[in-house]
XYZ file of C-alpha atoms in Angstrom:
262
model
C -5.376 -54.320 -0.482
C -3.845 -51.015 -1.450
C -2.408 -51.999 -4.832
C -4.751 -49.412 -6.440
C -2.318 -46.738 -5.114
C 0.076 -47.823 -7.905
C -2.435 -46.947 -10.607
C -1.810 -43.951 -12.844
C -4.735 -41.990 -11.338
C -3.634 -42.441 -7.723
C 0.094 -41.785 -8.493
C -0.851 -38.397 -10.110
C -3.258 -37.557 -7.230
C -0.559 -38.442 -4.634
C 2.095 -36.349 -6.435
C -0.323 -33.334 -6.590
C -0.886 -33.660 -2.815
C 2.812 -33.801 -2.146
C 3.325 -30.582 -4.202
C 0.388 -28.737 -2.674
C 1.511 -29.244 0.958
C 4.835 -27.256 0.737
C 3.312 -24.679 -1.595
C 0.510 -23.923 0.874
C 2.948 -23.884 3.805
C 5.122 -21.339 1.847
C 2.048 -19.194 1.008
C 1.175 -19.157 4.753
C 4.702 -17.865 5.600
C 4.455 -15.281 2.751
C 1.285 -13.908 4.376
C 2.930 -14.039 7.817
C 5.801 -11.953 6.506
C 3.334 -9.442 5.004
C 1.640 -9.240 8.414
C 5.001 -8.616 10.145
C 5.971 -5.987 7.574
C 2.647 -4.222 8.039
C 3.037 -4.218 11.843
C 6.611 -2.880 11.469
C 5.369 -0.180 9.018
C 2.616 0.931 11.363
C 5.127 1.220 14.186
C 7.489 3.199 12.021
C 4.672 5.621 10.960
C 3.536 5.960 14.551
C 7.071 6.791 15.797
C 7.527 9.358 13.024
C 4.211 11.047 13.722
C 4.885 11.194 17.487
C 8.413 12.455 17.232
C 9.250 16.092 17.809
C 9.591 18.072 14.510
C 13.064 18.726 13.244
C 14.156 21.398 10.693
C 13.341 20.177 7.178
C 16.827 20.897 5.911
C 18.247 18.312 8.337
C 16.415 15.572 6.504
C 16.357 16.683 2.909
C 18.230 18.881 0.403
C 18.013 19.796 -3.291
C 18.019 16.563 -5.375
C 17.592 14.436 -2.259
C 15.432 11.336 -2.443
C 13.550 10.880 0.753
C 14.234 7.340 2.122
C 11.562 5.156 3.583
C 12.817 5.593 7.123
C 12.243 9.346 6.883
C 8.676 9.191 5.462
C 6.057 10.908 7.695
C 8.792 12.472 9.845
C 7.536 15.669 11.340
C 9.531 18.637 10.086
C 9.350 22.403 10.453
C 10.603 25.326 8.374
C 10.564 29.081 8.739
C 9.951 31.230 5.670
C 7.258 32.799 3.458
C 4.698 31.268 1.023
C 5.000 32.137 -2.663
C 1.391 32.047 -3.829
C 2.314 33.440 -7.306
C 3.883 30.128 -8.255
C 1.289 27.957 -6.604
C 0.113 24.905 -8.550
C -2.662 22.350 -8.037
C -2.417 18.561 -8.303
C -5.330 17.065 -10.190
C -7.732 14.239 -9.343
C -7.086 14.024 -5.627
C -9.691 12.946 -3.159
C -10.402 13.996 0.430
C -11.490 11.795 3.372
C -15.018 11.565 1.932
C -13.684 10.448 -1.490
C -14.813 13.715 -3.141
C -12.643 14.586 -6.162
C -10.716 17.810 -6.189
C -7.173 19.217 -6.083
C -4.254 19.331 -3.722
C -2.755 22.758 -3.383
C 1.060 22.822 -3.709
C 2.630 26.070 -2.640
C 6.410 26.952 -2.742
C 7.724 27.940 0.655
C 10.803 30.170 0.460
C 13.369 29.599 3.180
C 15.942 32.164 4.494
C 18.735 30.721 2.403
C 16.695 31.044 -0.815
C 15.907 27.352 -1.156
C 12.322 26.214 -1.745
C 10.349 23.670 0.277
C 7.203 22.365 -1.406
C 4.225 22.417 0.888
C 0.987 20.525 0.168
C -1.441 22.841 1.902
C -4.372 20.450 1.619
C -7.415 19.640 -0.496
C -9.953 21.879 -2.268
C -13.002 20.700 -4.223
C -13.157 20.745 -8.040
C -16.174 23.016 -8.319
C -15.420 24.379 -11.796
C -14.201 23.238 -15.211
C -11.111 21.022 -15.142
C -9.363 23.289 -17.600
C -9.659 26.349 -15.316
C -7.352 27.132 -12.431
C -9.461 26.807 -9.258
C -10.023 29.525 -6.747
C -7.687 28.923 -3.770
C -7.756 30.536 -0.425
C -4.530 32.599 0.005
C -1.777 31.245 2.275
C -0.729 33.217 5.351
C 1.279 36.328 4.530
C 4.652 37.274 5.885
C 7.133 35.050 7.664
C 5.683 32.053 9.469
C 6.756 28.655 10.719
C 5.094 25.588 9.102
C 5.028 22.056 10.415
C 4.155 18.948 8.457
C 4.962 15.368 7.404
C 7.844 14.807 5.084
C 6.951 12.846 1.973
C 8.876 11.493 -0.937
C 8.490 12.765 -4.574
C 5.606 11.016 -6.263
C 6.228 8.720 -9.207
C 3.984 6.838 -11.643
C 5.518 3.572 -10.582
C 4.703 4.068 -6.908
C 1.396 5.806 -7.185
C -0.064 4.314 -10.370
C -0.860 7.817 -11.615
C 0.182 8.673 -15.165
C 2.206 11.838 -15.389
C 0.122 13.449 -18.114
C 1.762 16.231 -20.100
C 0.060 19.181 -21.738
C -2.178 19.985 -18.783
C -3.778 23.438 -18.248
C -1.480 26.090 -16.875
C -0.375 25.537 -13.207
C -1.873 22.071 -13.012
C 0.157 18.880 -12.449
C -0.539 15.174 -11.884
C 2.387 14.250 -9.640
C 4.338 16.178 -7.028
C 8.025 16.198 -8.152
C 10.555 18.434 -6.593
C 12.779 18.041 -9.685
C 10.006 19.243 -12.037
C 9.184 22.175 -9.710
C 12.892 23.141 -9.546
C 12.955 23.298 -13.368
C 9.730 25.366 -13.385
C 10.811 27.783 -10.677
C 14.499 28.035 -11.625
C 15.443 27.613 -8.004
C 16.903 25.005 -5.688
C 14.033 22.927 -4.315
C 14.416 20.503 -1.395
C 13.746 16.867 -2.304
C 10.299 15.559 -1.551
C 7.555 17.779 -0.087
C 5.731 18.398 3.169
C 2.031 17.667 3.951
C 1.050 20.629 6.027
C -0.323 20.031 9.537
C 0.173 23.513 11.008
C -0.876 26.254 10.765
C -4.435 25.211 9.762
C -6.340 27.561 7.488
C -8.735 29.756 9.418
C -11.450 29.225 6.824
C -11.030 25.461 6.888
C -9.886 25.515 3.211
C -7.662 24.053 1.974
C -8.693 20.958 3.997
C -5.596 19.529 5.701
C -4.678 16.026 4.645
C -5.267 13.510 7.354
C -2.583 11.352 8.871
C -1.830 7.987 7.214
C -3.621 4.945 8.597
C -1.275 3.221 10.926
C -3.717 1.156 13.011
C -5.038 -1.405 10.477
C -3.021 -4.601 10.118
C -5.177 -6.139 7.393
C -6.161 -9.840 7.142
C -2.669 -11.266 6.363
C -2.485 -13.262 9.623
C -5.871 -14.811 9.011
C -4.792 -15.684 5.476
C -1.593 -17.329 6.839
C -3.562 -19.534 9.251
C -5.955 -20.334 6.455
C -3.172 -21.517 4.123
C -1.722 -23.651 6.879
C -5.067 -25.230 7.574
C -5.380 -25.982 3.884
C -1.904 -27.630 4.016
C -2.940 -29.727 7.007
C -6.191 -30.714 5.254
C -4.380 -32.144 2.139
C -3.024 -35.308 3.801
C -6.214 -35.756 5.808
C -8.243 -35.503 2.545
C -5.883 -37.940 0.875
C -6.328 -40.503 3.676
C -10.120 -40.096 3.491
C -10.112 -40.665 -0.238
C -7.848 -43.745 0.025
C -10.062 -45.313 2.676
C -13.165 -44.566 0.559
C -11.571 -46.055 -2.477
C -10.530 -49.206 -0.581
C -14.092 -49.562 0.925
C -15.649 -49.072 -2.544
C -13.393 -51.591 -4.207
C -14.008 -54.177 -1.436
C -17.796 -53.751 -1.834
C -17.570 -54.080 -5.607
C -15.465 -57.174 -5.295
C -17.899 -58.732 -2.835
C -20.859 -57.918 -5.089
C -19.293 -59.628 -8.067
C -17.944 -62.701 -6.310
C -19.751 -65.975 -7.373
C -21.969 -67.524 -4.669
C -20.500 -70.722 -3.121
C -22.405 -73.892 -4.203
C -23.478 -76.324 -1.473
C -21.466 -79.562 -1.221
C -22.983 -82.797 -2.602
C -24.262 -85.342 0.002
């Protein structure tokens, strides 16, 4: 009745089904782990943003690589902005996806070290080769507060670190590169400014990272598991259809019985 299952075609089909089931189950768990990681990451960012600010030098130092657990931590520092050595980071977008620059200003601390402060976004309203007009930072000694960020790399950001750019323009924020340019000790990473906000509204402060969206990973996990459950069901349906079709074909080709002689 089911001898057709030993045919080459059905053996291959059955083996494929047996391979697909664990593969799909594993893909479901992979998506589940991505969902769990996203939830944990959102919680970590939320905790960092809601924590009280700590002095920047407690979390970073010259040559320090900011670890994942310290990203977005609120830090503060007291010092003065050095607008003379300000640079801009090219091809950055704001919340409306308009292209412009990020303004990176050295912030001199009491001990002579430098903290890099990303003061926010300005539009690219002139030629790319010209240094844009930037609203001046506050003068005198002030206290800044912001989110601690790691040095940018091409591997992490996908942005190529182009050389030979116009004067005072960069592609990536690197405390090491800025330390070489300034000839001073620069704290590792940089700070996205959150306070004080520019009175003119420019530079436009960088918004907080999204830590509410969890994506569709859980839905994808359930989808893969449903696919895995559907494979054996589909296999059974195909087997029963094949058996029914073979029985009908055999019945159609069977010779009619001749009546017995009287």
